[in-house]
Coordinates of C-alpha atoms in Angstrom, one line a residue:
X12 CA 118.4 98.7 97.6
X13 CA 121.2 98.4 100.6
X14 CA 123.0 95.3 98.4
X15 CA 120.4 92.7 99.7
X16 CA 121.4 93.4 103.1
X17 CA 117.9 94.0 103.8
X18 CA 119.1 96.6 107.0
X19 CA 118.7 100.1 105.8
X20 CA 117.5 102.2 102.4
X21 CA 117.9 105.5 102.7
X22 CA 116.0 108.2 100.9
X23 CA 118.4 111.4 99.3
X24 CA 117.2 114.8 99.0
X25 CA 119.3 117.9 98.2
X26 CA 122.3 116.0 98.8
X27 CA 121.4 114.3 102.5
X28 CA 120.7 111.0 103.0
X29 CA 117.6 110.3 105.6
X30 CA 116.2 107.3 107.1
X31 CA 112.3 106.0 107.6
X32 CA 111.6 108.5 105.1
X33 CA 109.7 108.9 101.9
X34 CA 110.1 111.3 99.0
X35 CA 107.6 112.6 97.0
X36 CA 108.2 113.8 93.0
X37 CA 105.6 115.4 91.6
X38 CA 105.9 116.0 87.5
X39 CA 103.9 118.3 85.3
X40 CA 105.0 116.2 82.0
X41 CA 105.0 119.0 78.6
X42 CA 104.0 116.1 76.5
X43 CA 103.1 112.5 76.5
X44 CA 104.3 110.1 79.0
X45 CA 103.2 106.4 79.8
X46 CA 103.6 103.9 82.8
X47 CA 105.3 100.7 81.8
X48 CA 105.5 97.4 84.6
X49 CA 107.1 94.4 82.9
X50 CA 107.6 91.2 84.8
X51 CA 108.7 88.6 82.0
X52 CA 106.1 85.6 83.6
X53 CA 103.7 82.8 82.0
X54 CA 101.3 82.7 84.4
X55 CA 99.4 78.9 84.6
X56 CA 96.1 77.8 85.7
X57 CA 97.1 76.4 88.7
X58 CA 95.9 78.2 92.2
X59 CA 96.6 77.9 95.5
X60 CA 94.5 79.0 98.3
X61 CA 96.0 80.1 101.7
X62 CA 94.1 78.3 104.3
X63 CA 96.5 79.0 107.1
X64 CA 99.2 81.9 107.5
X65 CA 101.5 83.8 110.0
X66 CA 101.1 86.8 108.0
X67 CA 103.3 88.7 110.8
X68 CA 106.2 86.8 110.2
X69 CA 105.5 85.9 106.3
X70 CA 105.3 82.0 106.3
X71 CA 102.3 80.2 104.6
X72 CA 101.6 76.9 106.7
X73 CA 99.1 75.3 104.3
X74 CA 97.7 75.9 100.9
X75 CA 94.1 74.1 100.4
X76 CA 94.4 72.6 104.2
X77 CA 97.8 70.4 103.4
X78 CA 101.7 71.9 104.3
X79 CA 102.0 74.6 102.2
X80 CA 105.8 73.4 101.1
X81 CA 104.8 70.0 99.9
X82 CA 102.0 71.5 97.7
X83 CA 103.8 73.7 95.7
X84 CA 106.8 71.7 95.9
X85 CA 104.7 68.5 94.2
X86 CA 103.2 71.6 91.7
X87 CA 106.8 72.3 90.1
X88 CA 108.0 68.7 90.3
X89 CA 110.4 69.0 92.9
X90 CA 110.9 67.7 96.9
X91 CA 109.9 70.2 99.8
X92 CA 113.9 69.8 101.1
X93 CA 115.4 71.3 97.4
X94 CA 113.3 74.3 98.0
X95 CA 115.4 77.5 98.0
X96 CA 114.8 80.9 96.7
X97 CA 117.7 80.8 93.9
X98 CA 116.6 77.3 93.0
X99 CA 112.7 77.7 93.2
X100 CA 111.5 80.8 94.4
X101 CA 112.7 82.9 91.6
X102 CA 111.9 80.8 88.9
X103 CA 108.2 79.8 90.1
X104 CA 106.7 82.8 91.9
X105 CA 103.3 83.2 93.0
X106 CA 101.1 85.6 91.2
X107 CA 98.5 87.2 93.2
X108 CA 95.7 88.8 90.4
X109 CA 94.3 92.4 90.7
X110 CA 92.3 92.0 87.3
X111 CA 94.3 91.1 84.8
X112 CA 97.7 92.5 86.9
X113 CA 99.7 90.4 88.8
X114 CA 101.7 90.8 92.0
X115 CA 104.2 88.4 93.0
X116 CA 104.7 86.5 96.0
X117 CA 108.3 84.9 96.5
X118 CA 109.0 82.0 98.4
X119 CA 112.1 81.7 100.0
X120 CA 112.1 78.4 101.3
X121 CA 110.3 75.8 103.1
X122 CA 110.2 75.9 106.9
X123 CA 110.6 73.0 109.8
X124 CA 106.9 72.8 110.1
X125 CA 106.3 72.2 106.2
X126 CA 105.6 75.7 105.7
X127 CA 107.1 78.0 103.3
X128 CA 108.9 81.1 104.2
X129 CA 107.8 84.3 101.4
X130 CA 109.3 87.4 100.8
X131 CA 106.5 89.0 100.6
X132 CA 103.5 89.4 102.5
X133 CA 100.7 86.8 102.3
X134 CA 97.7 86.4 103.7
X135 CA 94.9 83.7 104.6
X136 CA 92.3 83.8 101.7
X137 CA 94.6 84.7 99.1
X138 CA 94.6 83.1 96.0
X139 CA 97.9 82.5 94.3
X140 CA 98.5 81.4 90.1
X141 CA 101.9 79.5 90.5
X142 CA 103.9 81.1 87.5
X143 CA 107.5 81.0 85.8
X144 CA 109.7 83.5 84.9
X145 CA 111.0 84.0 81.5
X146 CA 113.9 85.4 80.0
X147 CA 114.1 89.2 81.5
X148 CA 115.8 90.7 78.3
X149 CA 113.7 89.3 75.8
X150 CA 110.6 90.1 77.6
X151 CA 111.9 93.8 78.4
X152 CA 112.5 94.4 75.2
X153 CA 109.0 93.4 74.0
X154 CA 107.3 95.5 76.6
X155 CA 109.6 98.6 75.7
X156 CA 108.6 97.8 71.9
X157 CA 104.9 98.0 72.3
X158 CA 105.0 100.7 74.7
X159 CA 107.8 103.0 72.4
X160 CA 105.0 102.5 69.4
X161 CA 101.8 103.4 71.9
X162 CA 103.5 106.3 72.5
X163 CA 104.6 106.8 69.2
X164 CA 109.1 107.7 70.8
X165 CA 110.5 107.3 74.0
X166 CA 112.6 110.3 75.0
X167 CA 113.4 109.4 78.2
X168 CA 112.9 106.7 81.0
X169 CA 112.9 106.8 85.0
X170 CA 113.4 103.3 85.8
X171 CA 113.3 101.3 89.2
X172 CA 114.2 97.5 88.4
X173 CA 113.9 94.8 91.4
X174 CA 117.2 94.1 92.7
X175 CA 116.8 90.6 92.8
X176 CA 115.5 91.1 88.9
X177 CA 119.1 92.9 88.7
X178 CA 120.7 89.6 90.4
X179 CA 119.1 87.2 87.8
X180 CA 120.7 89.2 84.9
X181 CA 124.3 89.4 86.8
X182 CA 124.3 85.5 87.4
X183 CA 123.3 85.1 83.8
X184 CA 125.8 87.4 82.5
X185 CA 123.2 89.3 80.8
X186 CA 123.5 92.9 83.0
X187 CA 125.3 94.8 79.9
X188 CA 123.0 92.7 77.0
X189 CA 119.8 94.6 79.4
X190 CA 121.9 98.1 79.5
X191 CA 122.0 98.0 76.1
X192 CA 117.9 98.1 75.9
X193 CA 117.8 101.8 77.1
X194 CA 120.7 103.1 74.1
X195 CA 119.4 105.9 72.4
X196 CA 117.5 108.2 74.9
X197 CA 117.8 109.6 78.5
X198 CA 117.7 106.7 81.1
X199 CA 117.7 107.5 84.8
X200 CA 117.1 104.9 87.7
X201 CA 118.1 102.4 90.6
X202 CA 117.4 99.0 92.0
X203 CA 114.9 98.9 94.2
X204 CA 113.4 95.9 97.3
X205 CA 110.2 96.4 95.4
X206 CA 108.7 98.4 93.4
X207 CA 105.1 100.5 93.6
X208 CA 103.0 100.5 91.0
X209 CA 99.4 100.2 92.2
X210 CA 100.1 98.4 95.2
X211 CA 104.0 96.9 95.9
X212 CA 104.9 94.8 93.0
X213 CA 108.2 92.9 92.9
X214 CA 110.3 90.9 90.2
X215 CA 109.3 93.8 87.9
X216 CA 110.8 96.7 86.1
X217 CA 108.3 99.7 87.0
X218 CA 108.9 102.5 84.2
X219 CA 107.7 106.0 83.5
X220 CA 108.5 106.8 79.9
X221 CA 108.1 110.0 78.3
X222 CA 107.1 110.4 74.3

């Protein structure tokens, strides 16, 4: 991640750093090795439907035919004008389900027209489970738990954590209390705008762990 700039994210190979580029690692694992995506989110009952989006631009005009800002905005208990991403869009995210998975929309903010601004893309038909975060240490250290005894050790980790995960735990003052999760075996990784596991996934920590 360019530092939330949002310009630029170069990819590094062999010591070069290119642009509009992807890189491809491909492992042949000697032993055991597991896929980890932990998000730290109840996820409620509540869904909204996306009747009417400009999915080029990212903004959600209504949810259930009424202004997309004042419905979710009356679903957290708060007015359409106090919406912000640091005040509401990364505490109550939108969880779109693949099965039992869920991949997180972020709004931003509300727009002129009632709408709401996302971070992610969105489109007409979806249907989004309004969620809340929960504390990211606590439930990073639960998911490393249970995956550490399915795989019986962890002796390493490549690790991509969602920089605005990374964000949360600096304005907390909980970046080193999260380090300190991954003492005691090899840790390699970076912050990412997004991360890709399945589809795009965001607000996550995306691990492989070997046994």
């Amino acid at each position: 991640a360019d530092d939330a700039r949002f310009l630029d994210t170069p990819v590094y190979l062999d010591g070069r750093a290119v642009n509009d580029a992807a890189l491809l690692l491909l492992l042949a694992p000697s032993g055991k090795f597991g896929l980890l995506k932990t998000q730290g989110l109840d996820i409620s009952s509540t869904v909204f439907t996306v009747t009417k989006a400009d999915e080029t631009n990212r903004v959600v005009r209504e949810f259930d035919g009424r202004p997309a800002a004042k419905v979710y905005a009356e679903a957290i208990g708060m007015e359409p004008d106090a919406l912000s991403l640091e005040n509401t869009g990364s505490l109550w995210p939108l969880a779109l389900m693949v099965g039992d998975e869920p991949f997180l929309r972020v709004a931003a903010g509300g727009t002129p027209d009632g709408g709401l601004q996302f971070l992610h893309s969105v489109g007409e038909g979806m249907r989004l489970k309004l969620s809340r975060t929960t504390d990211i240490v606590e439930s990073t250290a639960l998911a490393l738990a249970a995956k550490r005894k399915e795989l019986g050790g962890i002796s390493g980790i490549l690790h991509f954590n969602c920089l605005s995960r990374q964000n949360i735990l600096e304005a907390e003052g909980k970046a080193d209390e999260f380090g300190r999760l991954f003492r005691g075996f090899p840790h390699a990784g970076l912050a990412s705008h997004g991360e890709i596991y399945i589809a795009v996934a965001n607000y996550t920590s995306t691990m492989l762990l070997f046994a």
